[in-house]
Amino acid sequence: MAGNRTFTMIKPDAVGANNTGAIIKMIEEAGFRIVAMKMTKMSGERAGQFYAVHKERPFYADLCAYMSSGHIVPMVLEKENAVADFRTLIGATNPKEAAEGTIRSLFATSIEANAIHGSDSDENASLEAGFFFSETERF
Ligand code: CMP
């Protein structure tokens, strides 16, 4: 993933509210190409592994419970400057701080149930894509 790919995941609140299609439309209209995508669920244990970096944070247990509470839609996306451009498209973690017109400003309901994830670096994009998709599925 040399700078032109990122990883995203539509979270249980947005999938549960039937906003999957609207969010994918925004992603495609912003110029991202979907390279891999599936509808799936994580166990609490898998969510704990995905968010291991937040293990010491006070919200970790709640986050793992929430992320395993319903379906998610992980995707690998391709576009020039993918990581940074995608984080602009989704907006700030806290929807109260997310810029107008961003995915989180439109669909997130709280700082935890914030509709969508976006990788914060090329390295994490690659690691996170590998968490959900095999090499064959990604290329
Ligand atoms: P994301 O940035 O995709 O990955 C880490 C997640 O932890 C974040 O989205 C939120 O869903 C959640 N999170 C971050 N900060 C908080 C917080 N202060 N309280 C509750 N959940 C949080």
Short mmCIF file of C-alpha atoms and ligand atoms in Angstrom, two decimals:
data_model
loop_
_atom_site.label_atom_id
_atom_site.label_comp_id
_atom_site.label_asym_id
_atom_site.label_seq_id
_atom_site.Cartn_x
_atom_site.Cartn_y
_atom_site.Cartn_z
CA MET A 1 0.00 0.00 0.00
CA ALA A 2 2.39 2.67 -1.17
CA GLY A 3 0.45 5.80 -0.27
CA ASN A 4 -2.54 5.22 -2.52
CA ARG A 5 -4.61 2.89 -0.36
CA THR A 6 -6.47 3.14 2.90
CA PHE A 7 -8.64 0.91 5.05
CA THR A 8 -12.10 1.78 6.31
CA MET A 9 -14.89 0.09 8.20
CA ILE A 10 -18.51 1.23 8.40
CA LYS A 11 -19.40 0.70 12.06
CA PRO A 12 -22.43 -1.05 13.65
CA ASP A 13 -24.39 2.15 14.33
CA ALA A 14 -24.29 3.21 10.67
CA VAL A 15 -24.95 -0.28 9.28
CA GLY A 16 -27.81 -0.73 11.78
CA ALA A 17 -29.36 2.60 10.73
CA ASN A 18 -29.33 1.48 7.06
CA ASN A 19 -26.80 4.14 6.13
CA THR A 20 -24.34 1.74 4.44
CA GLY A 21 -25.42 2.62 0.90
CA ALA A 22 -25.43 6.38 1.50
CA ILE A 23 -21.92 6.23 2.99
CA ILE A 24 -20.55 4.08 0.14
CA LYS A 25 -22.05 6.57 -2.34
CA MET A 26 -20.19 9.43 -0.64
CA ILE A 27 -16.95 7.42 -0.70
CA GLU A 28 -17.25 6.66 -4.41
CA GLU A 29 -18.32 10.21 -5.27
CA ALA A 30 -15.20 11.48 -3.48
CA GLY A 31 -13.08 9.53 -5.98
CA PHE A 32 -12.19 6.40 -4.00
CA ARG A 33 -12.24 3.05 -5.78
CA ILE A 34 -13.38 0.07 -3.70
CA VAL A 35 -10.70 -2.63 -3.94
CA ALA A 36 -12.17 -5.06 -1.37
CA MET A 37 -15.38 -5.02 0.67
CA LYS A 38 -17.52 -7.32 2.82
CA MET A 39 -20.37 -7.32 5.33
CA THR A 40 -19.23 -9.17 8.45
CA LYS A 41 -19.23 -9.21 12.25
CA MET A 42 -16.41 -9.22 14.83
CA SER A 43 -16.45 -11.19 18.08
CA GLY A 44 -15.55 -9.20 21.21
CA GLU A 45 -12.16 -10.91 21.11
CA ARG A 46 -11.50 -9.91 17.49
CA ALA A 47 -12.58 -6.32 18.23
CA GLY A 48 -10.11 -6.35 21.15
CA GLN A 49 -7.33 -7.40 18.79
CA PHE A 50 -8.24 -4.77 16.20
CA TYR A 51 -8.23 -2.00 18.83
CA ALA A 52 -5.31 -3.39 20.89
CA VAL A 53 -3.56 -0.02 20.57
CA HIS A 54 -6.33 1.46 22.78
CA LYS A 55 -6.08 -1.28 25.47
CA GLU A 56 -5.15 1.13 28.24
CA ARG A 57 -7.84 3.70 27.38
CA PRO A 58 -10.91 3.99 29.65
CA PHE A 59 -13.25 3.47 26.67
CA TYR A 60 -11.59 0.21 25.48
CA ALA A 61 -14.10 -2.28 26.97
CA ASP A 62 -17.11 -0.28 25.75
CA LEU A 63 -15.52 0.14 22.33
CA CYS A 64 -14.98 -3.64 21.97
CA ALA A 65 -18.57 -4.35 23.08
CA TYR A 66 -19.93 -1.76 20.64
CA MET A 67 -17.79 -2.89 17.70
CA SER A 68 -18.94 -6.49 18.17
CA SER A 69 -22.62 -5.52 18.65
CA GLY A 70 -23.64 -5.65 14.98
CA HIS A 71 -22.54 -5.90 11.40
CA ILE A 72 -19.66 -3.90 9.99
CA VAL A 73 -18.50 -3.24 6.43
CA PRO A 74 -14.70 -3.25 6.11
CA MET A 75 -13.25 -1.98 2.83
CA VAL A 76 -9.92 -1.34 1.16
CA LEU A 77 -9.98 1.89 -0.85
CA GLU A 78 -7.72 3.26 -3.53
CA LYS A 79 -7.04 6.89 -4.46
CA GLU A 80 -4.02 9.17 -4.63
CA ASN A 81 -3.20 10.43 -1.11
CA ALA A 82 -5.78 7.95 0.20
CA VAL A 83 -5.10 8.04 3.97
CA ALA A 84 -5.19 11.84 4.36
CA ASP A 85 -7.99 12.45 1.86
CA PHE A 86 -10.16 9.80 3.50
CA ARG A 87 -9.68 11.26 6.97
CA THR A 88 -10.79 14.62 5.56
CA LEU A 89 -13.89 12.96 4.06
CA ILE A 90 -14.91 11.30 7.36
CA GLY A 91 -14.20 14.25 9.70
CA ALA A 92 -13.12 14.40 13.34
CA THR A 93 -13.53 11.42 15.72
CA ASN A 94 -16.05 13.37 17.78
CA PRO A 95 -19.03 14.16 15.52
CA LYS A 96 -19.58 17.41 17.44
CA GLU A 97 -16.22 18.55 16.06
CA ALA A 98 -16.60 17.04 12.57
CA ALA A 99 -16.70 19.57 9.73
CA GLU A 100 -20.02 20.11 7.98
CA GLY A 101 -20.67 17.67 5.13
CA THR A 102 -18.26 15.01 6.43
CA ILE A 103 -19.49 11.43 6.86
CA ARG A 104 -19.32 11.65 10.65
CA SER A 105 -21.13 15.00 10.73
CA LEU A 106 -23.96 13.40 8.75
CA PHE A 107 -24.15 9.89 10.21
CA ALA A 108 -22.31 9.57 13.57
CA THR A 109 -24.32 9.61 16.78
CA SER A 110 -21.55 9.86 19.43
CA ILE A 111 -17.76 9.87 19.85
CA GLU A 112 -17.93 6.06 20.15
CA ALA A 113 -20.68 5.31 17.63
CA ASN A 114 -19.00 7.50 15.05
CA ALA A 115 -20.20 5.69 11.92
CA ILE A 116 -16.88 4.93 10.25
CA HIS A 117 -13.20 4.22 10.76
CA GLY A 118 -10.32 5.51 8.65
CA SER A 119 -6.68 4.40 9.01
CA ASP A 120 -4.31 7.04 10.34
CA SER A 121 -1.17 6.02 8.39
CA ASP A 122 -0.08 3.97 5.38
CA GLU A 123 1.42 1.41 7.75
CA ASN A 124 -1.81 0.99 9.73
CA ALA A 125 -3.86 0.92 6.51
CA SER A 126 -1.84 -2.08 5.40
CA LEU A 127 -2.05 -3.82 8.79
CA GLU A 128 -5.79 -3.18 9.15
CA ALA A 129 -6.55 -4.34 5.58
CA GLY A 130 -4.64 -7.54 6.36
CA PHE A 131 -6.77 -8.04 9.47
CA PHE A 132 -9.89 -8.50 7.32
CA PHE A 133 -8.75 -9.47 3.82
CA SER A 134 -6.37 -12.08 2.40
CA GLU A 135 -3.66 -11.05 -0.08
CA THR A 136 -5.77 -12.45 -2.92
CA GLU A 137 -8.83 -10.47 -1.88
CA ARG A 138 -6.82 -7.25 -1.64
CA PHE A 139 -5.11 -7.45 -5.03
P1 CMP B 1 -11.71 5.37 15.48
O1 CMP B 1 -10.85 6.58 15.48
O2 CMP B 1 -12.15 4.82 14.21
O3 CMP B 1 -10.94 4.24 16.34
C1 CMP B 1 -10.89 4.33 17.75
C2 CMP B 1 -12.30 4.45 18.23
O4 CMP B 1 -12.46 4.55 19.62
C3 CMP B 1 -12.90 5.75 17.71
O5 CMP B 1 -13.03 5.68 16.32
C4 CMP B 1 -14.17 5.79 18.50
O6 CMP B 1 -15.14 4.86 17.99
C5 CMP B 1 -13.65 5.30 19.84
N1 CMP B 1 -13.30 6.42 20.73
C6 CMP B 1 -12.30 7.30 20.59
N2 CMP B 1 -12.27 8.18 21.61
C7 CMP B 1 -13.29 7.84 22.41
C8 CMP B 1 -13.80 8.38 23.62
N3 CMP B 1 -13.24 9.43 24.22
N4 CMP B 1 -14.88 7.77 24.17
C9 CMP B 1 -15.44 6.70 23.58
N5 CMP B 1 -15.00 6.14 22.42
C10 CMP B 1 -13.96 6.72 21.84
#
